[in-house]
Amino acid sequence: MSDQADKPRRTVFFVSDRTGITAETLGHSLLTQFDGIEFRPVTVPFIGTKDKAESAARRINEAAREEGARPLVFSTLITDECRAIVKAADGMYLDFFDAFIGPLEKELGLTSSHAAGRAHGVFDAETYTRRIDAMNYALANDDGITTRHYDRAEVILVGVSRSGKTPTCLYLALHYGVYAANYPLTEDDLEDGKLPPGLDQHRKKLFGLTIDPSRLQDIRQERRPDSRYASIRQVNYEVREAEVLFRRYGVPFLNTTTSSVEEIATTVLHSAGLQRRFY
Amino acid sequence: MSDQADKPRRTVFFVSDRTGITAETLGHSLLTQFDGIEFRPVTVPFIGTKDKAESAARRINEAAREEGARPLVFSTLITDECRAIVKAADGMYLDFFDAFIGPLEKELGLTSSHAAGRAHGVFDAETYTRRIDAMNYALANDDGITTRHYDRAEVILVGVSRSGKTPTCLYLALHYGVYAANYPLTEDDLEDGKLPPGLDQHRKKLFGLTIDPSRLQDIRQERRPDSRYASIRQVNYEVREAEVLFRRYGVPFLNTTTSSVEEIATTVLHSAGLQRRFY
């Protein structure tokens, strides 16, 4: 038997009027605090009608019967009718709004609107357009394709090939509508020991990504096995020279070896003094 | 004076050991329930030391003085020392973990680990690689570049040009590590009234995106002003024929006109029966 099979199991429902992303994010944060139990996640989005709420309640009850323990139910349901139905099911109902809305109403001297799914729900053509534009910008300015549009960039990531630039740019664009370009430091750039001409004038927007050579070698090896590109010698050289360049020009940089995309993106935003936009 | 300026203002801090994404998600969901107040968000991530906690506390106190009202402080701080420092500042401290960890410990019969930043913090090379692979897959299989790798796709989005396929694919990849390809229905495809050969064999993986012609016209007009591509006649034709095709082949589809990327992605996952992966 595997380790997984030895652990007790518990089904976890994420129930929402809309996408369920808020319930998932919050529930996931809490569950990561518990080891020794295997959680089985089930997202039940778009619970907008009595019928759908009843169907969700049935699924919760079934899971309780099958597992012999009541499921955890993380909910961001807002409408009273749907909430009452899901709450009555045989689960442990954890209500994100209940816990905080009361104290906030008191503090702000306002009544909450009880409107469903505002966090990832209400469509706003302007913010949608901004995110899509930022994504198109990231795609068009990926991998140093061109440096002509750097005036428009809010941040320009620099680093050797496979240091994490593209996913970070796309994440910044899709999440925060940030215009992020990226430029891969080539061997020529590194030999010169100078910032490439297209970058030098945008020095304040630069942020460097670096990575441990051994991890970089693994990534490159996967991509082009046994190539010069993936050799430890080449990788060592590139990483060392890139860091020399960052230090020489005072470019802030982050070692991405053990960072998630979220952490890299957060560090970049923070360093660039950009406040996140919420969508 | 603008509407914004007439509203009372309140600063909101999102304070975290790590990225602050959980605190932001929670706070943002709650704050969208309050109209008539202008919130000024300030994210303070990576509070890992006493010094940094003290600096955060100072910023909270300054905002309280400047604004004449104590800021809201959404916190996911875990370590007791940092938490105590930030909690003592002149803000309304809303503690995400405090509210839920106790009841969960009791329900699960376990003690929580009190480990910081697990949700978006702990690096896991395997899931990182999966997300990056999925992103590279989305980029390599964007816009019908090739249909050769559709065996590997978990979902294939189809729709006319500018119906929202690329952002949805990239979001699915970066967030959930889902392998998503996309294929733009061309005029030839629409005239034939048949699924293109590369798609037909993967019918079960298909998901259609459609959009209101007038919105599509706006988007295309921005891209190629006064072109045939952006004409209302062309747009009407394409959208109508694409929907005919979806219905003919029983391809589930969504009108994306008023949907956020998150809503489209959630609907696609739900329809494809894919459970989200958490990273």
Coordinates of C-alpha atoms in Angstrom, one line a residue:
Chain A
M1 CA 0.0 0.0 0.0
S2 CA 1.2 3.5 -0.8
D3 CA 1.5 6.3 1.7
Q4 CA -1.6 7.9 0.2
A5 CA -3.7 4.8 0.9
D6 CA -2.6 4.7 4.6
K7 CA -3.9 8.2 5.2
P8 CA -7.5 8.9 6.3
R9 CA -9.4 10.5 3.5
R10 CA -11.8 13.4 3.5
T11 CA -13.8 14.9 0.7
V12 CA -13.8 18.7 0.5
F13 CA -16.4 20.6 -1.4
F14 CA -15.9 24.1 -2.8
V15 CA -19.3 25.6 -3.4
S16 CA -20.0 28.9 -5.0
D17 CA -22.5 31.0 -6.9
R18 CA -19.9 31.7 -9.5
T19 CA -16.4 30.2 -10.3
G20 CA -15.5 28.8 -6.9
I21 CA -12.0 30.3 -7.2
T22 CA -12.3 32.2 -3.9
A23 CA -13.6 29.2 -2.0
E24 CA -10.8 27.1 -3.5
T25 CA -8.0 29.5 -2.8
L26 CA -9.1 30.0 0.8
G27 CA -9.9 26.4 1.5
H28 CA -6.7 25.2 -0.1
S29 CA -4.7 27.6 2.2
L30 CA -6.3 26.2 5.3
L31 CA -6.0 22.6 4.2
T32 CA -2.2 23.0 3.6
Q33 CA -2.0 23.4 7.3
F34 CA -3.0 19.8 7.9
D35 CA -0.7 16.9 7.2
G36 CA -1.6 13.3 7.7
I37 CA -4.9 13.4 5.8
E38 CA -5.7 13.0 2.2
F39 CA -8.2 15.6 0.9
R40 CA -10.3 14.9 -2.1
P41 CA -11.3 18.2 -3.7
V42 CA -14.6 18.7 -5.5
T43 CA -15.5 22.1 -6.9
V44 CA -19.2 22.8 -7.5
P45 CA -19.4 26.2 -9.3
F46 CA -22.3 28.2 -10.6
I47 CA -24.8 27.3 -7.9
G48 CA -27.3 29.9 -9.0
T49 CA -30.6 28.1 -8.5
K50 CA -32.5 26.1 -5.9
D51 CA -32.2 23.0 -8.1
K52 CA -28.4 23.3 -8.4
A53 CA -28.1 23.9 -4.6
E54 CA -30.2 20.7 -4.0
S55 CA -28.0 18.8 -6.4
A56 CA -24.9 20.0 -4.5
A57 CA -26.5 19.0 -1.2
R58 CA -27.1 15.5 -2.5
R59 CA -23.5 15.2 -3.6
I60 CA -22.4 16.2 -0.1
N61 CA -24.7 13.7 1.5
E62 CA -23.5 10.9 -0.8
A63 CA -19.9 11.7 0.0
A64 CA -20.7 11.6 3.7
R65 CA -22.3 8.2 3.4
E66 CA -19.6 6.7 1.3
E67 CA -16.7 8.0 3.4
G68 CA -18.2 7.6 6.8
A69 CA -17.2 11.2 7.7
R70 CA -19.0 14.4 6.8
P71 CA -17.2 16.3 4.1
L72 CA -15.8 19.8 4.6
V73 CA -17.8 22.4 2.7
F74 CA -16.0 25.7 1.9
S75 CA -18.7 28.0 0.7
T76 CA -18.9 31.5 -0.7
L77 CA -22.6 31.2 -1.5
I78 CA -24.3 34.5 -1.0
T79 CA -28.0 34.0 -1.7
D80 CA -29.9 32.9 1.4
E81 CA -32.0 30.3 -0.3
C82 CA -29.1 28.4 -1.9
R83 CA -27.0 28.8 1.3
A84 CA -29.7 27.3 3.5
I85 CA -30.0 24.3 1.3
V86 CA -26.3 23.5 1.1
K87 CA -25.8 24.3 4.8
A88 CA -28.5 21.7 5.7
A89 CA -26.6 18.9 4.0
D90 CA -24.4 16.5 6.0
G91 CA -21.2 18.5 5.8
M92 CA -19.1 20.8 7.9
Y93 CA -20.2 24.1 6.5
L94 CA -17.4 26.8 6.5
D95 CA -18.8 30.1 5.4
F96 CA -16.2 32.7 4.4
F97 CA -18.6 35.6 4.3
D98 CA -20.3 34.8 7.6
A99 CA -17.1 35.0 9.5
F100 CA -16.1 38.5 8.3
I101 CA -19.1 40.3 6.8
G102 CA -20.6 41.2 10.2
P103 CA -17.5 42.8 11.7
L104 CA -16.8 44.6 8.4
E105 CA -20.3 46.0 8.3
K106 CA -19.9 47.3 11.8
E107 CA -16.5 48.8 11.1
L108 CA -17.5 50.5 7.8
G109 CA -20.9 51.5 9.0
L110 CA -22.4 50.0 5.8
T111 CA -24.6 47.2 4.9
S112 CA -23.1 44.7 2.5
S113 CA -24.8 44.2 -0.8
H114 CA -25.2 40.4 -0.6
A115 CA -24.6 40.3 -4.4
A116 CA -23.3 37.0 -5.7
G117 CA -20.0 36.3 -7.3
R118 CA -18.5 39.7 -7.5
A119 CA -14.9 38.7 -7.0
H120 CA -14.5 36.7 -10.2
G121 CA -18.0 37.2 -11.6
V122 CA -19.0 40.7 -12.7
F123 CA -17.8 41.3 -16.2
D124 CA -16.1 44.5 -16.9
A125 CA -15.2 45.1 -20.5
E126 CA -12.5 47.6 -19.6
T127 CA -10.5 45.3 -17.2
Y128 CA -11.1 42.3 -19.6
T129 CA -9.6 44.3 -22.4
R130 CA -6.7 45.4 -20.3
R131 CA -5.8 41.8 -19.3
I132 CA -6.1 40.6 -22.9
D133 CA -4.0 43.5 -24.2
A134 CA -1.4 42.8 -21.5
M135 CA -1.4 39.1 -22.5
N136 CA -1.0 40.0 -26.2
Y137 CA 1.8 42.4 -25.2
A138 CA 3.6 39.6 -23.3
L139 CA 3.3 37.2 -26.2
A140 CA 4.5 39.8 -28.7
N141 CA 7.4 40.8 -26.5
D142 CA 8.4 37.4 -25.4
D143 CA 11.9 36.1 -25.6
G144 CA 13.4 39.3 -26.9
I145 CA 11.4 39.1 -30.2
T146 CA 11.7 42.8 -30.4
T147 CA 12.8 45.6 -28.1
R148 CA 10.9 48.3 -29.9
H149 CA 7.9 48.3 -27.7
Y150 CA 9.7 48.6 -24.3
D151 CA 8.4 52.1 -23.8
R152 CA 5.1 50.5 -23.0
A153 CA 6.5 47.9 -20.7
E154 CA 5.9 48.2 -16.9
V155 CA 8.6 45.7 -16.3
I156 CA 11.2 43.8 -18.4
L157 CA 12.4 40.5 -17.2
V158 CA 16.0 39.5 -18.2
G159 CA 17.8 36.3 -17.6
V160 CA 19.3 33.3 -19.4
S161 CA 17.2 30.9 -21.4
R162 CA 14.8 28.8 -19.2
S163 CA 15.1 30.9 -16.0
G164 CA 11.3 31.4 -15.8
K165 CA 10.7 34.6 -17.7
T166 CA 7.8 33.6 -20.0
P167 CA 5.5 32.1 -17.4
T168 CA 6.1 35.0 -15.1
C169 CA 5.3 37.5 -17.8
L170 CA 2.1 35.7 -18.8
Y171 CA 1.1 35.4 -15.2
L172 CA 1.6 39.1 -14.6
A173 CA -0.4 39.9 -17.7
L174 CA -3.3 37.5 -17.1
H175 CA -3.6 38.2 -13.4
Y176 CA -2.8 41.7 -13.0
G177 CA -3.0 43.3 -16.4
V178 CA 0.7 44.2 -16.1
Y179 CA 2.6 44.9 -19.3
A180 CA 5.7 42.6 -19.0
A181 CA 8.2 42.0 -21.7
N182 CA 11.2 39.6 -21.4
Y183 CA 14.6 39.5 -22.9
P184 CA 16.9 36.4 -22.9
L185 CA 20.5 37.2 -22.3
T186 CA 22.4 35.6 -25.2
E187 CA 26.0 34.4 -25.2
D188 CA 26.9 37.5 -27.1
D189 CA 25.4 39.7 -24.5
L190 CA 27.2 37.8 -21.7
E191 CA 30.5 37.9 -23.5
D192 CA 30.3 41.7 -23.9
G193 CA 29.4 42.0 -20.3
K194 CA 27.2 44.9 -21.2
L195 CA 23.5 45.5 -21.2
P196 CA 22.2 45.1 -24.8
P197 CA 21.5 48.5 -26.4
G198 CA 17.7 48.0 -26.4
L199 CA 17.7 47.4 -22.7
D200 CA 20.1 50.0 -21.4
Q201 CA 17.7 52.9 -21.8
H202 CA 15.1 51.0 -19.8
R203 CA 17.3 50.2 -16.9
K204 CA 14.8 51.1 -14.3
K205 CA 12.3 48.6 -15.6
L206 CA 14.6 45.7 -15.6
F207 CA 14.3 42.8 -13.2
G208 CA 16.7 39.8 -13.4
L209 CA 15.8 36.1 -13.0
T210 CA 18.6 33.7 -12.1
I211 CA 18.5 30.0 -11.2
D212 CA 20.9 27.4 -9.8
P213 CA 23.0 25.9 -12.5
S214 CA 22.2 22.3 -11.6
R215 CA 18.4 23.0 -11.8
L216 CA 18.9 24.9 -15.1
Q217 CA 20.8 22.0 -16.5
D218 CA 17.9 19.6 -15.6
I219 CA 15.5 21.8 -17.4
R220 CA 17.6 22.3 -20.5
Q221 CA 18.5 18.6 -20.6
E222 CA 14.9 17.8 -20.8
R223 CA 14.5 20.2 -23.7
R224 CA 17.6 19.4 -25.7
P225 CA 19.3 16.3 -24.3
D226 CA 23.1 16.2 -24.3
S227 CA 23.5 19.5 -26.2
R228 CA 26.0 22.1 -25.5
Y229 CA 23.1 24.3 -24.4
A230 CA 22.4 21.8 -21.6
S231 CA 26.0 21.1 -20.6
I232 CA 27.0 22.0 -17.0
R233 CA 29.9 24.0 -18.3
Q234 CA 27.7 26.2 -20.5
V235 CA 25.0 26.5 -17.8
N236 CA 27.6 27.5 -15.2
Y237 CA 29.1 30.1 -17.5
E238 CA 25.8 31.7 -18.4
V239 CA 24.4 31.9 -14.9
R240 CA 27.7 33.3 -13.5
E241 CA 28.0 36.0 -16.2
A242 CA 24.3 36.9 -16.0
E243 CA 24.6 37.6 -12.2
V244 CA 27.8 39.6 -12.8
L245 CA 25.8 41.7 -15.3
F246 CA 22.9 42.2 -12.9
R247 CA 25.3 43.4 -10.1
R248 CA 27.3 45.6 -12.5
Y249 CA 24.2 47.5 -13.5
G250 CA 22.3 47.3 -10.2
V251 CA 19.5 45.3 -11.7
P252 CA 17.5 43.7 -8.8
F253 CA 17.3 39.9 -9.3
L254 CA 15.8 36.8 -7.8
N255 CA 16.9 33.2 -7.8
T256 CA 13.9 31.3 -9.0
T257 CA 15.2 27.8 -8.3
T258 CA 12.7 27.1 -5.5
S259 CA 10.0 29.7 -6.3
S260 CA 6.6 29.2 -7.6
V261 CA 5.3 31.4 -10.4
E262 CA 3.2 33.2 -7.8
E263 CA 6.2 34.0 -5.7
I264 CA 8.3 35.2 -8.7
A265 CA 5.4 37.4 -9.9
T266 CA 4.9 38.8 -6.4
T267 CA 8.5 39.6 -6.0
V268 CA 8.7 41.3 -9.3
L269 CA 5.6 43.4 -8.6
H270 CA 6.9 44.3 -5.2
S271 CA 10.4 45.3 -6.5
A272 CA 8.9 47.3 -9.4
G273 CA 6.7 49.2 -6.9
L274 CA 3.6 48.1 -8.9
Q275 CA 0.4 47.6 -6.9
R276 CA -1.6 44.7 -8.0
R277 CA -4.8 45.4 -9.9
F278 CA -7.7 43.2 -8.9
Y279 CA -9.9 41.6 -11.5
Chain B
M1 CA -15.3 66.4 -8.3
S2 CA -15.5 62.9 -9.6
D3 CA -17.6 60.1 -8.1
Q4 CA -14.5 58.6 -6.7
A5 CA -13.5 61.7 -4.8
D6 CA -16.9 61.9 -3.2
K7 CA -16.7 58.5 -1.7
P8 CA -15.1 58.0 1.7
R9 CA -11.8 56.2 1.4
R10 CA -10.3 53.4 3.4
T11 CA -6.9 51.8 3.1
V12 CA -6.7 48.1 3.1
F13 CA -3.6 46.1 3.9
F14 CA -3.0 42.5 2.8
V15 CA -0.3 41.2 5.0
S16 CA 1.3 37.8 4.5
D17 CA 4.4 35.6 5.3
R18 CA 4.5 34.9 1.6
T19 CA 2.8 36.1 -1.6
G20 CA -0.3 37.6 0.0
I21 CA -2.5 36.0 -2.7
T22 CA -4.7 34.3 -0.2
A23 CA -5.1 37.5 1.9
E24 CA -5.9 39.4 -1.3
T25 CA -8.4 36.8 -2.5
L26 CA -10.2 36.9 0.9
G27 CA -10.2 40.6 1.3
H28 CA -11.2 41.4 -2.3
S29 CA -14.1 39.0 -2.1
L30 CA -15.4 40.7 1.0
L31 CA -14.8 44.2 -0.1
T32 CA -16.7 43.7 -3.4
Q33 CA -19.8 43.4 -1.1
F34 CA -19.5 47.0 0.0
D35 CA -20.4 49.8 -2.3
G36 CA -20.1 53.5 -1.5
I37 CA -16.6 53.4 -0.2
E38 CA -13.3 53.6 -2.1
F39 CA -10.8 51.0 -1.0
R40 CA -7.1 51.7 -1.4
P41 CA -5.3 48.3 -1.5
V42 CA -1.7 47.9 -0.2
T43 CA -0.2 44.4 -0.4
V44 CA 2.7 43.7 2.0
P45 CA 4.1 40.3 1.1
F46 CA 7.0 38.3 2.5
I47 CA 6.8 39.4 6.1
G48 CA 9.2 36.8 7.4
T49 CA 11.1 38.7 10.1
K50 CA 10.4 40.9 13.1
D51 CA 11.9 43.9 11.3
K52 CA 9.5 43.5 8.4
A53 CA 6.5 43.0 10.6
E54 CA 7.5 46.2 12.4
S55 CA 7.8 48.0 9.1
A56 CA 4.3 46.8 8.1
A57 CA 2.9 48.0 11.5
R58 CA 4.4 51.4 10.9
R59 CA 2.8 51.7 7.5
I60 CA -0.5 50.7 9.0
N61 CA -0.2 53.4 11.7
E62 CA 0.8 56.0 9.2
A63 CA -2.3 55.2 7.0
A64 CA -4.5 55.4 10.1
R65 CA -3.1 58.9 10.9
E66 CA -3.3 60.2 7.4
E67 CA -6.8 58.9 6.7
G68 CA -8.3 59.5 10.1
A69 CA -9.7 56.0 10.1
R70 CA -8.0 52.7 11.0
P71 CA -7.2 50.6 7.9
L72 CA -8.5 47.2 7.4
V73 CA -5.8 44.5 7.7
F74 CA -6.4 41.2 6.1
S75 CA -3.7 38.8 7.3
T76 CA -2.6 35.3 6.7
L77 CA 0.5 35.7 9.0
I78 CA 1.2 32.4 10.7
T79 CA 4.2 33.0 12.9
D80 CA 3.1 34.3 16.3
E81 CA 5.8 36.9 16.7
C82 CA 5.1 38.7 13.4
R83 CA 1.4 38.4 13.9
A84 CA 1.5 40.0 17.4
I85 CA 3.4 42.9 16.0
V86 CA 1.0 43.6 13.1
K87 CA -2.0 42.9 15.2
A88 CA -0.9 45.6 17.7
A89 CA -0.9 48.3 15.0
D90 CA -3.8 50.7 14.6
G91 CA -5.8 48.7 12.1
M92 CA -8.8 46.4 12.1
Y93 CA -7.0 43.1 12.1
L94 CA -8.9 40.3 10.2
D95 CA -7.2 37.0 10.8
F96 CA -7.9 34.5 8.2
F97 CA -6.4 31.5 9.9
D98 CA -7.8 32.4 13.4
A99 CA -11.3 32.2 12.1
F100 CA -11.1 28.7 10.6
I101 CA -8.2 26.8 11.9
G102 CA -9.7 26.1 15.4
P103 CA -12.9 24.6 14.0
L104 CA -11.0 22.5 11.4
E105 CA -8.6 21.2 14.0
K106 CA -11.5 20.0 16.1
E107 CA -13.3 18.5 13.1
L108 CA -10.3 16.7 11.8
G109 CA -8.9 15.7 15.1
L110 CA -5.5 17.1 14.1
T111 CA -3.2 19.9 15.0
S112 CA -2.4 22.3 12.3
S113 CA 1.2 22.7 11.3
H114 CA 1.5 26.5 11.7
A115 CA 3.8 26.5 8.7
A116 CA 3.9 29.7 6.8
G117 CA 3.0 30.2 3.2
R118 CA 2.1 26.8 2.1
A119 CA -0.6 27.7 -0.3
H120 CA 1.6 29.6 -2.8
G121 CA 4.9 29.2 -1.1
V122 CA 6.3 25.7 -0.9
F123 CA 8.1 24.9 -4.1
D124 CA 7.4 21.6 -5.7
A125 CA 9.5 20.9 -8.7
E126 CA 7.0 18.4 -10.1
T127 CA 4.0 20.7 -10.1
Y128 CA 6.1 23.6 -11.3
T129 CA 7.3 21.5 -14.2
R130 CA 3.7 20.4 -15.0
R131 CA 2.5 24.0 -15.1
I132 CA 5.4 25.1 -17.3
D133 CA 4.9 22.1 -19.6
A134 CA 1.3 22.9 -19.9
M135 CA 2.1 26.6 -20.7
N136 CA 4.6 25.5 -23.4
Y137 CA 2.0 23.1 -24.7
A138 CA -0.6 25.9 -24.9
L139 CA 1.9 28.2 -26.7
A140 CA 2.9 25.5 -29.1
N141 CA -0.7 24.5 -29.9
D142 CA -2.2 28.0 -30.0
D143 CA -4.2 29.2 -32.9
G144 CA -4.3 25.9 -34.7
I145 CA -0.5 26.1 -35.4
T146 CA -0.6 22.3 -35.6
T147 CA -3.2 19.6 -34.8
R148 CA -0.6 16.9 -34.5
H149 CA -0.3 17.0 -30.7
Y150 CA -4.0 16.8 -29.9
D151 CA -3.6 13.4 -28.5
R152 CA -2.0 15.0 -25.5
A153 CA -4.7 17.7 -25.1
E154 CA -7.1 17.5 -22.3
V155 CA -9.3 20.1 -23.9
I156 CA -9.3 21.8 -27.3
L157 CA -11.0 25.1 -27.6
V158 CA -12.6 26.0 -30.9
G159 CA -14.1 29.2 -32.1
V160 CA -13.8 32.1 -34.5
S161 CA -10.8 34.5 -34.3
R162 CA -10.9 36.7 -31.1
S163 CA -13.5 34.7 -29.2
G164 CA -11.2 34.3 -26.2
K165 CA -9.4 31.0 -26.9
T166 CA -5.8 32.0 -26.2
P167 CA -6.2 33.7 -22.8
T168 CA -8.4 30.8 -21.6
C169 CA -5.8 28.2 -22.7
L170 CA -3.0 30.1 -21.0
Y171 CA -5.0 30.5 -17.8
L172 CA -5.9 26.8 -17.7
A173 CA -2.2 25.9 -18.2
L174 CA -0.7 28.4 -15.7
H175 CA -3.3 27.9 -13.0
Y176 CA -4.3 24.3 -13.3
G177 CA -1.6 22.6 -15.3
V178 CA -4.2 21.6 -17.9
Y179 CA -3.1 20.8 -21.4
A180 CA -5.3 23.0 -23.5
A181 CA -5.0 23.5 -27.3
N182 CA -7.0 25.9 -29.4
Y183 CA -8.1 25.9 -33.0
P184 CA -9.6 29.0 -34.8
L185 CA -12.4 28.1 -37.2
T186 CA -11.4 29.6 -40.5
E187 CA -13.7 30.7 -43.3
D188 CA -13.0 27.5 -45.1
D189 CA -14.0 25.4 -42.1
L190 CA -17.2 27.4 -41.8
E191 CA -18.1 27.2 -45.5
D192 CA -17.6 23.4 -45.4
G193 CA -19.9 23.2 -42.4
K194 CA -17.8 20.3 -41.2
L195 CA -15.3 19.8 -38.4
P196 CA -11.8 20.1 -39.8
P197 CA -10.1 16.6 -40.1
G198 CA -7.7 17.2 -37.3
L199 CA -10.5 18.0 -34.9
D200 CA -13.1 15.3 -35.8
Q201 CA -11.2 12.5 -34.2
H202 CA -11.0 14.4 -30.9
R203 CA -14.6 15.4 -30.8
K204 CA -15.0 14.6 -27.1
K205 CA -12.3 17.1 -26.1
L206 CA -13.8 20.0 -28.0
F207 CA -15.3 23.0 -26.3
G208 CA -16.7 25.9 -28.3
L209 CA -16.4 29.6 -27.6
T210 CA -18.8 32.0 -29.1
I211 CA -19.4 35.7 -28.7
D212 CA -22.0 38.4 -29.6
P213 CA -21.2 39.7 -33.0
S214 CA -21.3 43.4 -31.9
R215 CA -18.7 42.8 -29.2
L216 CA -16.6 40.7 -31.6
Q217 CA -16.8 43.6 -34.1
D218 CA -15.5 46.0 -31.5
I219 CA -12.5 43.7 -30.6
R220 CA -11.6 43.1 -34.3
Q221 CA -12.1 46.8 -35.2
E222 CA -9.5 47.7 -32.6
R223 CA -7.1 45.2 -34.1
R224 CA -7.6 45.8 -37.8
P225 CA -9.7 48.9 -38.3
D226 CA -12.2 49.0 -41.1
S227 CA -11.1 45.6 -42.5
R228 CA -13.3 43.0 -44.0
Y229 CA -12.3 40.9 -40.9
A230 CA -13.9 43.5 -38.7
S231 CA -17.0 44.1 -40.7
I232 CA -20.3 43.4 -39.1
R233 CA -21.3 41.3 -42.1
Q234 CA -18.3 39.0 -41.7
V235 CA -18.6 38.8 -38.0
N236 CA -22.3 37.9 -38.2
Y237 CA -21.6 35.2 -40.7
E238 CA -18.7 33.7 -38.8
V239 CA -20.5 33.6 -35.4
R240 CA -23.7 32.2 -36.9
E241 CA -21.9 29.4 -38.8
A242 CA -19.7 28.5 -35.8
E243 CA -22.7 28.1 -33.6
V244 CA -24.4 25.9 -36.3
L245 CA -21.3 23.8 -36.4
F246 CA -21.2 23.4 -32.6
R247 CA -24.8 22.3 -32.6
R248 CA -24.4 20.0 -35.5
Y249 CA -21.6 18.1 -33.8
G250 CA -22.9 18.4 -30.2
V251 CA -19.9 20.5 -29.1
P252 CA -20.7 22.2 -25.8
F253 CA -20.2 25.9 -26.1
L254 CA -20.2 29.1 -24.1
N255 CA -21.0 32.7 -25.1
T256 CA -18.0 34.6 -23.7
T257 CA -19.3 38.1 -24.3
T258 CA -19.8 39.0 -20.6
S259 CA -17.5 36.4 -19.0
S260 CA -14.2 36.9 -17.3
V261 CA -11.3 34.6 -18.1
E262 CA -11.9 32.9 -14.7
E263 CA -15.5 32.2 -15.6
I264 CA -14.7 30.8 -19.0
A265 CA -11.9 28.6 -17.6
T266 CA -14.2 27.3 -14.9
T267 CA -17.0 26.5 -17.3
V268 CA -14.6 24.7 -19.6
L269 CA -13.1 22.6 -16.8
H270 CA -16.6 21.8 -15.4
S271 CA -17.9 20.8 -18.9
A272 CA -14.8 18.7 -19.6
G273 CA -15.2 16.9 -16.2
L274 CA -11.7 18.0 -15.2
Q275 CA -11.0 18.5 -11.6
R276 CA -8.8 21.4 -10.9
R277 CA -5.3 20.8 -9.7
F278 CA -4.0 22.9 -6.9
Y279 CA -0.7 24.5 -7.0

